[in-house]
PDB file of C-alpha atoms in Angstrom:
ATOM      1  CA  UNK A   1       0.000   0.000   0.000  1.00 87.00           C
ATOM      2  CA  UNK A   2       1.573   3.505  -0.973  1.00 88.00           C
ATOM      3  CA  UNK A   3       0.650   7.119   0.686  1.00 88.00           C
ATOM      4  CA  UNK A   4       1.562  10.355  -1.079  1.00 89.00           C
ATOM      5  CA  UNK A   5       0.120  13.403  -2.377  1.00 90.00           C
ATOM      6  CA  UNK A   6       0.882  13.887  -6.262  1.00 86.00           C
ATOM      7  CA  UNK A   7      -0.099  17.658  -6.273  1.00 87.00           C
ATOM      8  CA  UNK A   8       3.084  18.030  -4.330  1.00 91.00           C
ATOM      9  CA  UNK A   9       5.180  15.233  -5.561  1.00 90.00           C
ATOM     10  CA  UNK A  10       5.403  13.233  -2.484  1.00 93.00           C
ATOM     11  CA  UNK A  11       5.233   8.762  -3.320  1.00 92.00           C
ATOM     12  CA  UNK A  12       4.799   9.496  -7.248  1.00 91.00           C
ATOM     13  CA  UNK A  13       8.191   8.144  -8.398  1.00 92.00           C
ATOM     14  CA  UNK A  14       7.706   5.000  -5.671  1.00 93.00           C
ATOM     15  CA  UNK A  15       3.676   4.249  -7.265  1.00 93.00           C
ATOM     16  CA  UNK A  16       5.153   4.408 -10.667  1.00 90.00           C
ATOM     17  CA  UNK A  17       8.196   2.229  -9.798  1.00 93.00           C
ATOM     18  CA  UNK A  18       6.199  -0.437  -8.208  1.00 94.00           C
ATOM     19  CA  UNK A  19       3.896  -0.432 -10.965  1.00 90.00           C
ATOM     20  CA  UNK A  20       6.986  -1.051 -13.442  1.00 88.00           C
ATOM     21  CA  UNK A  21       7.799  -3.564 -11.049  1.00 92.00           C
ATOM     22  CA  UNK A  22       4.459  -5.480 -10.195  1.00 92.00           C
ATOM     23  CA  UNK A  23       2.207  -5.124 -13.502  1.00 89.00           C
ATOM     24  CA  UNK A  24       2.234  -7.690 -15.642  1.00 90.00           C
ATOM     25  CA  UNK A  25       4.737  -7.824 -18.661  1.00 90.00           C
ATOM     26  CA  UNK A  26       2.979  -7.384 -22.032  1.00 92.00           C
ATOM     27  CA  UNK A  27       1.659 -10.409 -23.594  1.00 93.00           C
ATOM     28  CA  UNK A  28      -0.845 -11.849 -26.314  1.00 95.00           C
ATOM     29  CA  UNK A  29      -3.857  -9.412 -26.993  1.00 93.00           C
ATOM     30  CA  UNK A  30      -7.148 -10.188 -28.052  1.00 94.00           C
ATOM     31  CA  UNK A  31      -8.719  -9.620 -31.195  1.00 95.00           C
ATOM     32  CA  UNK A  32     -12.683  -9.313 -32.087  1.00 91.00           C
ATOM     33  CA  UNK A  33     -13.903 -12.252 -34.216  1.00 86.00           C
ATOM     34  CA  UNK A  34     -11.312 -14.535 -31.788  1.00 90.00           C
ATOM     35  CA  UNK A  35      -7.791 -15.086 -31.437  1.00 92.00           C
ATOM     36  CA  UNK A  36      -5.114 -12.894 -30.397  1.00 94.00           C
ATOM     37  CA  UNK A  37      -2.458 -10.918 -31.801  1.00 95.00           C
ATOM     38  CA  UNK A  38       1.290 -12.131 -30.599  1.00 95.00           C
ATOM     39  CA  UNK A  39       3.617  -9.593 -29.514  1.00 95.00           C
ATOM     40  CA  UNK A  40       6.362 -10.241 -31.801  1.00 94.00           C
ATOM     41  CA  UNK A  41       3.639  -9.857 -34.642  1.00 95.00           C
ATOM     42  CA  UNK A  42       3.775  -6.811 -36.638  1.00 95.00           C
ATOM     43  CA  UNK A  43       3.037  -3.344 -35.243  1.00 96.00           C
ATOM     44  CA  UNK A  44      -0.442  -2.986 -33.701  1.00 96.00           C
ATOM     45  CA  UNK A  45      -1.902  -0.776 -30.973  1.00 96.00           C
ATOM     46  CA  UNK A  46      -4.902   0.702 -29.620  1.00 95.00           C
ATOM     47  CA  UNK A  47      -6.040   4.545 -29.244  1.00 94.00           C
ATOM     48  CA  UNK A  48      -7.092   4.593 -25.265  1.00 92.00           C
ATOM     49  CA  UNK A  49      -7.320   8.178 -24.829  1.00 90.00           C
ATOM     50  CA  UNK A  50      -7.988  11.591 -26.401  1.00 88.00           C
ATOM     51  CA  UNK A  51      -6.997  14.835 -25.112  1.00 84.00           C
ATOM     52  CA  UNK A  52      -7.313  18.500 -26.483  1.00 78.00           C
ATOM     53  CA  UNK A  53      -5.767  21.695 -25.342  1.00 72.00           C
ATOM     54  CA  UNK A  54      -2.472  19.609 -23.243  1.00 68.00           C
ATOM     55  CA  UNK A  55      -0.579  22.658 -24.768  1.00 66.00           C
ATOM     56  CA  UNK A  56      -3.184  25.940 -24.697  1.00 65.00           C
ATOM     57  CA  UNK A  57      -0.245  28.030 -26.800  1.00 64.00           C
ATOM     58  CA  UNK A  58      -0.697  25.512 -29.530  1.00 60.00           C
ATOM     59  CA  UNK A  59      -4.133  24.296 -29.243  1.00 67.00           C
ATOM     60  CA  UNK A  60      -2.703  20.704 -30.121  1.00 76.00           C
ATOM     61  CA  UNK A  61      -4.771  17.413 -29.871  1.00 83.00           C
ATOM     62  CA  UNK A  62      -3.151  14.483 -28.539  1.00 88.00           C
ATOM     63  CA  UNK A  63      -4.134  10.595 -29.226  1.00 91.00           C
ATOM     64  CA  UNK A  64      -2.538   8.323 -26.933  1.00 93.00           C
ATOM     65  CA  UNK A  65      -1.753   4.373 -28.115  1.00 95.00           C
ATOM     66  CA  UNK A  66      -0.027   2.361 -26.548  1.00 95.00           C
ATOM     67  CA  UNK A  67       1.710  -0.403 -28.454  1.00 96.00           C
ATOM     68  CA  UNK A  68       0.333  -3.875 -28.467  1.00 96.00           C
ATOM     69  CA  UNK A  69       2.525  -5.771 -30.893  1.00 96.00           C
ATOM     70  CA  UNK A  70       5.532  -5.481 -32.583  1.00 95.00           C
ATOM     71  CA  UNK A  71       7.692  -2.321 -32.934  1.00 95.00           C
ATOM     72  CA  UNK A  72       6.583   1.205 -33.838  1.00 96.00           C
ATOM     73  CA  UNK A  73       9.010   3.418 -35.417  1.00 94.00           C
ATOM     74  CA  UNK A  74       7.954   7.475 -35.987  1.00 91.00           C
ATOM     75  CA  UNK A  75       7.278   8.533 -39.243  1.00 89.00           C
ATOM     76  CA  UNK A  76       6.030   4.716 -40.336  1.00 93.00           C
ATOM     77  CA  UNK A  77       2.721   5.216 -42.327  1.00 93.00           C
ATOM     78  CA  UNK A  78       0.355   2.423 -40.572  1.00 94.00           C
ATOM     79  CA  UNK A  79      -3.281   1.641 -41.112  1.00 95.00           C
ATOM     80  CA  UNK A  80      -6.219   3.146 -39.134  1.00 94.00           C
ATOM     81  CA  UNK A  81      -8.601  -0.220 -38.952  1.00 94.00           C
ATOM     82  CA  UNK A  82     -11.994   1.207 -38.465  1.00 90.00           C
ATOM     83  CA  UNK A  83     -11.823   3.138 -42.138  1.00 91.00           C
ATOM     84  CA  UNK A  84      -8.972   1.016 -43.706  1.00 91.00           C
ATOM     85  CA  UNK A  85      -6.797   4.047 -44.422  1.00 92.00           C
ATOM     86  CA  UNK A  86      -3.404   4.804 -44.189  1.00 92.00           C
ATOM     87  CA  UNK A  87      -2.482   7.442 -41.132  1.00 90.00           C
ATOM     88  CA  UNK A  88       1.469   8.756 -40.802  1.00 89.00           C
ATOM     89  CA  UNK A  89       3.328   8.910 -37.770  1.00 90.00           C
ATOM     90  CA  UNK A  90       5.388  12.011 -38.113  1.00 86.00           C
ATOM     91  CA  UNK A  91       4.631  13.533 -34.797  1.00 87.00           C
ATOM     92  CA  UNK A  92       4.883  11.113 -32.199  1.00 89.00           C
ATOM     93  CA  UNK A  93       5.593  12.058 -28.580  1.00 87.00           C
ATOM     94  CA  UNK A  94       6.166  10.878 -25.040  1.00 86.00           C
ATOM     95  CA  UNK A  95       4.481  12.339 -22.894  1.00 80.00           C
ATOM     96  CA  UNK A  96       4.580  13.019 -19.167  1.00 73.00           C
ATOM     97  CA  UNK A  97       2.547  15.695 -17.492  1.00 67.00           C
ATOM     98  CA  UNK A  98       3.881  19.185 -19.254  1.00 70.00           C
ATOM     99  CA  UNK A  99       7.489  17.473 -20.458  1.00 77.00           C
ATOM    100  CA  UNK A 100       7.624  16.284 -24.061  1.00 81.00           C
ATOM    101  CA  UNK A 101      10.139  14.438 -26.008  1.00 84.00           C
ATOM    102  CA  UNK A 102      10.407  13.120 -29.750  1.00 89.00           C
ATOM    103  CA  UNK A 103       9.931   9.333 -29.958  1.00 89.00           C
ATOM    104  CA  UNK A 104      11.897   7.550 -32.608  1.00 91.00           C
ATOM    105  CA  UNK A 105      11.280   4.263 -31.266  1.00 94.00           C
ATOM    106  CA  UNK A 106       8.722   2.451 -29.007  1.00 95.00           C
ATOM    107  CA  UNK A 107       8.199  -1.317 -28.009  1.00 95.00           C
ATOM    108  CA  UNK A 108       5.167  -3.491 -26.376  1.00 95.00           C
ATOM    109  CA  UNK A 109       4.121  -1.550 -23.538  1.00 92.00           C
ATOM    110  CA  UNK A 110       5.277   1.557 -24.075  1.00 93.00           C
ATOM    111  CA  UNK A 111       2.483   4.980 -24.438  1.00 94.00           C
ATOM    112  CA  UNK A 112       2.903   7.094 -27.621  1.00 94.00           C
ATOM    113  CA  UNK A 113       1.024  10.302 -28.075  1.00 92.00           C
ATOM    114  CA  UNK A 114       0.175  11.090 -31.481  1.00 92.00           C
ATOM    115  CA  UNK A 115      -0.014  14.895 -32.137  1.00 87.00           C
ATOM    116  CA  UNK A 116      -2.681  16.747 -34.065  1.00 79.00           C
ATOM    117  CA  UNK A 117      -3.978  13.243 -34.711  1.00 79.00           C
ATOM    118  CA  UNK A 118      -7.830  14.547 -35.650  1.00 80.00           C
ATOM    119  CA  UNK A 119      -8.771  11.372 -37.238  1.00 84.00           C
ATOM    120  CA  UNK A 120      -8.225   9.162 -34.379  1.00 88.00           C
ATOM    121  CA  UNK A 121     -10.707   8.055 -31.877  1.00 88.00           C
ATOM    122  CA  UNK A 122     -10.828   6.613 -27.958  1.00 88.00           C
ATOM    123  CA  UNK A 123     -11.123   2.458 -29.552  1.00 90.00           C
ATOM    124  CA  UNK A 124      -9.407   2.676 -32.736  1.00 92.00           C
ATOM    125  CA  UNK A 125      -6.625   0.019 -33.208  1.00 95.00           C
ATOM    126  CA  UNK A 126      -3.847   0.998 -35.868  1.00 96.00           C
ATOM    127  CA  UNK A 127      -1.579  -1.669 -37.821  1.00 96.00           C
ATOM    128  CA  UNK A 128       1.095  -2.080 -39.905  1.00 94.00           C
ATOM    129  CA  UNK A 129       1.068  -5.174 -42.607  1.00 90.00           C
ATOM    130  CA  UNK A 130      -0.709  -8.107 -40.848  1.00 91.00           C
ATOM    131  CA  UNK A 131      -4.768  -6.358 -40.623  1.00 92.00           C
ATOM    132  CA  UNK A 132      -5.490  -6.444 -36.662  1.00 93.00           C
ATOM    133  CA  UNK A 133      -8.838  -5.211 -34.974  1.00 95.00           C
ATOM    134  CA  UNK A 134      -9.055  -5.111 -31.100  1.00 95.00           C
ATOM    135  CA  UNK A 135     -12.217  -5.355 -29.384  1.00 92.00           C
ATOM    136  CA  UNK A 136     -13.888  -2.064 -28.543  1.00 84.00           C
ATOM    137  CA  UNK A 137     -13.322  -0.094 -25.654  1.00 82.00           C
ATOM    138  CA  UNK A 138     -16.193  -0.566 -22.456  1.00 78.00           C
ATOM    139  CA  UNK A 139     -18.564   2.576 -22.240  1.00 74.00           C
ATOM    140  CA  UNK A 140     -19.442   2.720 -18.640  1.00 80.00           C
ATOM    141  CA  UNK A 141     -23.754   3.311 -17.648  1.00 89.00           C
ATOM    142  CA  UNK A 142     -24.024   6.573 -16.614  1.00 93.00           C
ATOM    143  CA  UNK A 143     -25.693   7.248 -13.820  1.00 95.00           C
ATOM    144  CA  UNK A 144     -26.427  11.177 -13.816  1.00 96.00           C
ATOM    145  CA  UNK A 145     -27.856  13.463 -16.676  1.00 96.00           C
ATOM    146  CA  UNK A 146     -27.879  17.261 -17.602  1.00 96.00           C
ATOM    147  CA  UNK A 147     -29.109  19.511 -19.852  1.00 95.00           C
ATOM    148  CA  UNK A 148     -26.536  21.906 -21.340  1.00 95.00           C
ATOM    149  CA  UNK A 149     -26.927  24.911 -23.205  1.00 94.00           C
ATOM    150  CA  UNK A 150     -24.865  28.191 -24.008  1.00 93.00           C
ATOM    151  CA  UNK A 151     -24.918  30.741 -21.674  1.00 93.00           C
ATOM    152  CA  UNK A 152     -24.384  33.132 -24.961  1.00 92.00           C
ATOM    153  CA  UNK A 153     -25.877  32.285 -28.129  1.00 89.00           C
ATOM    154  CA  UNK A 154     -23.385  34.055 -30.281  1.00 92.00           C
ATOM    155  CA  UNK A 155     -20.794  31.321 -28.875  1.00 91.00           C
ATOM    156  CA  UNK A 156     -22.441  28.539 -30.551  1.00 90.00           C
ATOM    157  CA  UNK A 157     -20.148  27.920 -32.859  1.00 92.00           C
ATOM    158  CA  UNK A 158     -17.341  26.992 -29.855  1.00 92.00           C
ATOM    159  CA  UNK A 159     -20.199  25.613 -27.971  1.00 94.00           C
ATOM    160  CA  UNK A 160     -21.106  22.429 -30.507  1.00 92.00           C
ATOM    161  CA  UNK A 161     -17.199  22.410 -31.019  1.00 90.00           C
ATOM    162  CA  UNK A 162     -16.244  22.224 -27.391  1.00 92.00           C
ATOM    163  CA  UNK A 163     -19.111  19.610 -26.482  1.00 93.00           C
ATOM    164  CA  UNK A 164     -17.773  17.401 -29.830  1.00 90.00           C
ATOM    165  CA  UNK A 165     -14.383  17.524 -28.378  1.00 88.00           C
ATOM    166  CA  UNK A 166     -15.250  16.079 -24.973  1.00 90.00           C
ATOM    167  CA  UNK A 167     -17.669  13.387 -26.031  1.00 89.00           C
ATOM    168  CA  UNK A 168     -14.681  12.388 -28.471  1.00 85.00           C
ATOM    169  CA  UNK A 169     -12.442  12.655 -25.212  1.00 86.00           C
ATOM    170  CA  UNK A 170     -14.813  10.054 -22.965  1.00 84.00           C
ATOM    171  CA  UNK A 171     -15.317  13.253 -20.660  1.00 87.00           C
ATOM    172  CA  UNK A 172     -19.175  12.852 -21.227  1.00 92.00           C
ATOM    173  CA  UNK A 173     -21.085  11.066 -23.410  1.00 93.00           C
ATOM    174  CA  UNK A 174     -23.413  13.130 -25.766  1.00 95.00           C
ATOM    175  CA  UNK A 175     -27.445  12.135 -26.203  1.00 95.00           C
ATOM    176  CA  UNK A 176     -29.648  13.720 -28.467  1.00 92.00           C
ATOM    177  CA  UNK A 177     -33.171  13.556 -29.396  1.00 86.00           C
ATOM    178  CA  UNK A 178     -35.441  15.959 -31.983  1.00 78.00           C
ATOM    179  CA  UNK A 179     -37.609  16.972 -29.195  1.00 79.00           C
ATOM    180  CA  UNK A 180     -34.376  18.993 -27.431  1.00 77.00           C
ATOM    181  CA  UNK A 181     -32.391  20.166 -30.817  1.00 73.00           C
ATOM    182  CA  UNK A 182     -28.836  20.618 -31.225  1.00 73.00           C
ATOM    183  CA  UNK A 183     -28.340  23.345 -28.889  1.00 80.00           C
ATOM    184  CA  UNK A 184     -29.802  21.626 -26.098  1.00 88.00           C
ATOM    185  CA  UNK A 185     -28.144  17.788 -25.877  1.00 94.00           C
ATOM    186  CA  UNK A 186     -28.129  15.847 -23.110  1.00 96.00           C
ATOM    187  CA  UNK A 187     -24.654  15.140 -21.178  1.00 96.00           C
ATOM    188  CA  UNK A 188     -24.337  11.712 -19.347  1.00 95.00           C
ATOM    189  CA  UNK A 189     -22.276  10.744 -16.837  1.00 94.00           C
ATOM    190  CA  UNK A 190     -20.899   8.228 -14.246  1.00 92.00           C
ATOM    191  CA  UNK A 191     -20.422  10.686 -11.508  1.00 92.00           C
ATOM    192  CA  UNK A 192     -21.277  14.863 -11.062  1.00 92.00           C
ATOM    193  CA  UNK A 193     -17.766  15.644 -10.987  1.00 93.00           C
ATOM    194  CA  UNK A 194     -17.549  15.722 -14.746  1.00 94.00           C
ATOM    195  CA  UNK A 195     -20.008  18.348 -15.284  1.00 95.00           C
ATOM    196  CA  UNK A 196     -17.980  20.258 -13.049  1.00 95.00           C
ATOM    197  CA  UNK A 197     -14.657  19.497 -15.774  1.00 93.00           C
ATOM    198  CA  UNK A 198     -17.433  20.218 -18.241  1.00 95.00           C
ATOM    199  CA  UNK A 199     -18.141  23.844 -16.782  1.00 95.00           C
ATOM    200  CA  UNK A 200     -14.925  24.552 -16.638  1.00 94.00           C
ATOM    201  CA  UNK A 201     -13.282  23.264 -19.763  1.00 92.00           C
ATOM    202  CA  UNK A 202     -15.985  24.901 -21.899  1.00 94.00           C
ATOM    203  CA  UNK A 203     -15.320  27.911 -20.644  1.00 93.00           C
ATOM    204  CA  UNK A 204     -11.168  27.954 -20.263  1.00 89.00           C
ATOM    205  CA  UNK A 205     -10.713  26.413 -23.681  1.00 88.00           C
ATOM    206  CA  UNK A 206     -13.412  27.213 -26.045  1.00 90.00           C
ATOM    207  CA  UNK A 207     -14.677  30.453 -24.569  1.00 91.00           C
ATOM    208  CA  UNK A 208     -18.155  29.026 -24.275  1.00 93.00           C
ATOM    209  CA  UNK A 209     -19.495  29.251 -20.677  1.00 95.00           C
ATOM    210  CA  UNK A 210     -22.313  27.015 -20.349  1.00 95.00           C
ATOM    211  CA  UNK A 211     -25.520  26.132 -17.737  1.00 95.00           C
ATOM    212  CA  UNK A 212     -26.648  23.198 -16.734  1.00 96.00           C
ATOM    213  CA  UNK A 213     -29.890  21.780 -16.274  1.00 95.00           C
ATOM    214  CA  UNK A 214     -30.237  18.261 -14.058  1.00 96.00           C
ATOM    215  CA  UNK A 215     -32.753  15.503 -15.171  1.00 95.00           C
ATOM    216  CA  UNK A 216     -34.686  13.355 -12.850  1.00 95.00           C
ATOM    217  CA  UNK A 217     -32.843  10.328 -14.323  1.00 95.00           C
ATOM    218  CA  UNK A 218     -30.024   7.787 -12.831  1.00 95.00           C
ATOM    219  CA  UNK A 219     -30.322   4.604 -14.783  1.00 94.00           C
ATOM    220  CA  UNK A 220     -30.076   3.723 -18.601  1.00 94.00           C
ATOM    221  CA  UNK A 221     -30.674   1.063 -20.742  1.00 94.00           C
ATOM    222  CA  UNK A 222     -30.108  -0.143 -24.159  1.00 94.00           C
ATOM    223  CA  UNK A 223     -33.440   0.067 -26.423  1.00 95.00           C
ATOM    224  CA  UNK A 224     -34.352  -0.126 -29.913  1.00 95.00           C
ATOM    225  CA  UNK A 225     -36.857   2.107 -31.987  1.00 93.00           C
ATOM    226  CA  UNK A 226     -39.751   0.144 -30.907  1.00 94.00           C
ATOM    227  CA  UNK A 227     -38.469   0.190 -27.631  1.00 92.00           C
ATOM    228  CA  UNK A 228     -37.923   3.905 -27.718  1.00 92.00           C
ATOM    229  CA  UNK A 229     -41.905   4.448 -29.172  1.00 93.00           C
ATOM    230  CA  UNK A 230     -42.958   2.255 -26.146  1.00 93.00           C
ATOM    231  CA  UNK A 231     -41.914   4.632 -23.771  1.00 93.00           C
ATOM    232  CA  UNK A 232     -42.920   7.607 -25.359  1.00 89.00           C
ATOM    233  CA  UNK A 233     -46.405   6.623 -25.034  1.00 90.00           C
ATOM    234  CA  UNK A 234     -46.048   4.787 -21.754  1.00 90.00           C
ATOM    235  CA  UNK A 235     -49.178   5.817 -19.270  1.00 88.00           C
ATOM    236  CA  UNK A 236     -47.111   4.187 -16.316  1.00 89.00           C
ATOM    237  CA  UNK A 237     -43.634   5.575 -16.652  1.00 90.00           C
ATOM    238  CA  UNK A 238     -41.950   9.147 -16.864  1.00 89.00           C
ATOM    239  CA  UNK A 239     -38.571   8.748 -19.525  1.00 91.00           C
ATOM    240  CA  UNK A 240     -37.248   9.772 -22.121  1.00 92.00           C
ATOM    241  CA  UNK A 241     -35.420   8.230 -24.741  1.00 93.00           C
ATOM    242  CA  UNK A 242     -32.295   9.668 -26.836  1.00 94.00           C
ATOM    243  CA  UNK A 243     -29.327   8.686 -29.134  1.00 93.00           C
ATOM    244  CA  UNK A 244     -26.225   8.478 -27.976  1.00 92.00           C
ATOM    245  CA  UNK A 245     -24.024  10.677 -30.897  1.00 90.00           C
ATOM    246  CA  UNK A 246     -20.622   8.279 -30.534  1.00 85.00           C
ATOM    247  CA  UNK A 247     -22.623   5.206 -31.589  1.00 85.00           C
ATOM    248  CA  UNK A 248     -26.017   5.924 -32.402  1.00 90.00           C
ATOM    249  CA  UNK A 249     -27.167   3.460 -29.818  1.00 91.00           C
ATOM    250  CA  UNK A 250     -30.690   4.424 -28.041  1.00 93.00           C
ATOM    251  CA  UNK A 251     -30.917   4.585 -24.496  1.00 94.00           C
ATOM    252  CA  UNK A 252     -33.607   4.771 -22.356  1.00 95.00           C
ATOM    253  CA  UNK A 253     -33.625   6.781 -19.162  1.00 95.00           C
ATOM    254  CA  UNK A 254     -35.464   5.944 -16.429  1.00 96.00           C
ATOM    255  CA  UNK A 255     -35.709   7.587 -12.520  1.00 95.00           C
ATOM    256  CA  UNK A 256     -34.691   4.185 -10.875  1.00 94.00           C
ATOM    257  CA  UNK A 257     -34.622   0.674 -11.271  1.00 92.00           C
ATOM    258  CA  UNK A 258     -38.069  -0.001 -10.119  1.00 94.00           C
ATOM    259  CA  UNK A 259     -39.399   2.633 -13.294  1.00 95.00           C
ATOM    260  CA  UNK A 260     -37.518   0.521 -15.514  1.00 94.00           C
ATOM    261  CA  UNK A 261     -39.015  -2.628 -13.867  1.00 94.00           C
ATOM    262  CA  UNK A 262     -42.600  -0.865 -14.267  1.00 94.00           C
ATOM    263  CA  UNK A 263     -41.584  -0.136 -18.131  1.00 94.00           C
ATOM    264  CA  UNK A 264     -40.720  -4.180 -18.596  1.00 93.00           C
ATOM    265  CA  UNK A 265     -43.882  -5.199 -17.085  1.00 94.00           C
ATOM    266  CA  UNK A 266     -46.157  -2.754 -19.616  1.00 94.00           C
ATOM    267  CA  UNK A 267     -44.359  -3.670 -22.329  1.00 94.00           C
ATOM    268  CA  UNK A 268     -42.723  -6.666 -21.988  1.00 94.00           C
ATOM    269  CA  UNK A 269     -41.726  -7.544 -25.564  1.00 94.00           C
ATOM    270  CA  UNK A 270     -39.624  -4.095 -25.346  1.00 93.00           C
ATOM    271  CA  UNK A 271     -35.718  -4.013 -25.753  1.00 93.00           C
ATOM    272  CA  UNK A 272     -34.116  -3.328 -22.009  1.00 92.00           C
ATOM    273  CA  UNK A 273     -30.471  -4.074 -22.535  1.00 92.00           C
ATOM    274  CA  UNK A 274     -28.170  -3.544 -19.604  1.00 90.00           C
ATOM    275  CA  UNK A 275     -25.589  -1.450 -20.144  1.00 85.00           C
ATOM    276  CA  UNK A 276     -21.420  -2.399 -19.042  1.00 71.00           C
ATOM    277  CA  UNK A 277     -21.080  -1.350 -14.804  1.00 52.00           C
ATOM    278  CA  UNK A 278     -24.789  -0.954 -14.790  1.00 43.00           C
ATOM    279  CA  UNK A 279     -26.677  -1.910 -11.416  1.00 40.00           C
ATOM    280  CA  UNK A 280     -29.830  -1.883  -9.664  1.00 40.00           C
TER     281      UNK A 280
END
């Protein structure tokens, strides 16, 4: 067990050596459709985070990967899976809170940040000869929802840009439905702490302050467009179904479980999925 404080530096260096020390070595990693891709196959790895604004002089975008298989090498043109095209390396970086140095080279394990990467996405595995696809990330259930909106309307040009950056980030995730519009979406999260980032990063880095308005709601589910009709017209339960921008998957939003247990019982032929972490 380690103590420390990292806001002044105090058992950081110890955490990170044990963790050098005591995590596994990197090994064999699974691929969707089966099997698993060696680590002395050719280059693979995985996008596991997005981050804007690290550098606010530069207003840079960083995609972080670290490397699953074989050995990656900056400047090596390698294939983004999800859209089959080719994506070049030029600016690759290590990162480690504000320091930054070139990377020429970079083994299984290791974290590369790939600069100004726009393209990339939180889930996307990139290759290099032999085709590899990893399975996709886990998208937590949210448990708490808000309405945001611009504070000033002329901003709404930052505002949709600053809300697309942090649903690409994982900061939020983004629902939508043609009852609220575009200018009002729906922000979901696991905890009320990240409306407070969301506050504050709209306003620091895209100059759009924002407002938010909190919605009865704490548990989600999975539906379809039937599912989604059901509870529009449901005389029994207060929801409200929307689309999750990322990947167009409905949800439905319900006050508790024992709403969504009311909702299964009117309709039971409806689609209730559970969503990954979700509990009742």
């Amino acid at each position: 067990m380690f103590f420390g404080a990292a806001i002044s530096n105090i058992g950081v260096r110890l955490v990170l050596d044990a963790v050098v020390d005591l995590a596994p070595p990197p090994g064999p990693r699974e691929l969707e459709g089966g099997g698993t891709r060696a680590v002395d196959a050719p280059f693979s790895g995985l996008v596991f985070k997005v981050q804007a604004n690290m550098d606010p002089a530069h207003r840079d975008r960083i995609a972080f990967m670290r490397v699953c298989s074989g050995i990656f090498e900056r400047g090596m043109t390698v294939t983004r899976a999800v859209s089959g095209k080719p994506f070049a390396t030029k600016y690759a970086h290590s990162v480690f809170g504000q320091d930054r140095s070139m990377v020429d080279i970079a083994y299984p394990g290791d974290v590369v940040g790939l600069v100004n990467a726009t393209a990339l996405r939180v889930g996307d595995t990139l290759y290099a000869d032999q085709a590899a696809v990893f399975p996709p990330m886990p998208t937590f259930a949210p448990e708490h929802f808000a309405v945001v909106r611009p504070v000033d309307l002329s901003r709404s040009k930052q505002f949709r840009r600053g809300i697309s950056q942090l649903d690409e980030e994982g900061v939020v995730q983004v629902l939508v439905s043609d009852l609220r519009g575009d200018q009002a979406p729906v922000l979901a999260a696991v905890g009320p702490m990240q409306f407070d980032v969301v506050s504050a990063r709209m306003a620091g880095e895209f100059s759009a302050a924002v407002r938010l308005e909190m919605l009865p709601y704490h548990l989600a589910r999975a539906t379809d467009t039937s599912g989604a009709e059901a509870l529009n017209r449901s005389r029994i339960v207060k929801g409200e179904a929307l689309t999750r921008i990322r990947d167009k998957v409905q949800l439905a939003l319900f006050a508790d479980g024992w709403q969504a247990n009311s909702f299964e019982r009117e309709f039971p032929d409806a689609r209730l999925d559970h969503l990954i972490a979700a509990h009742d």
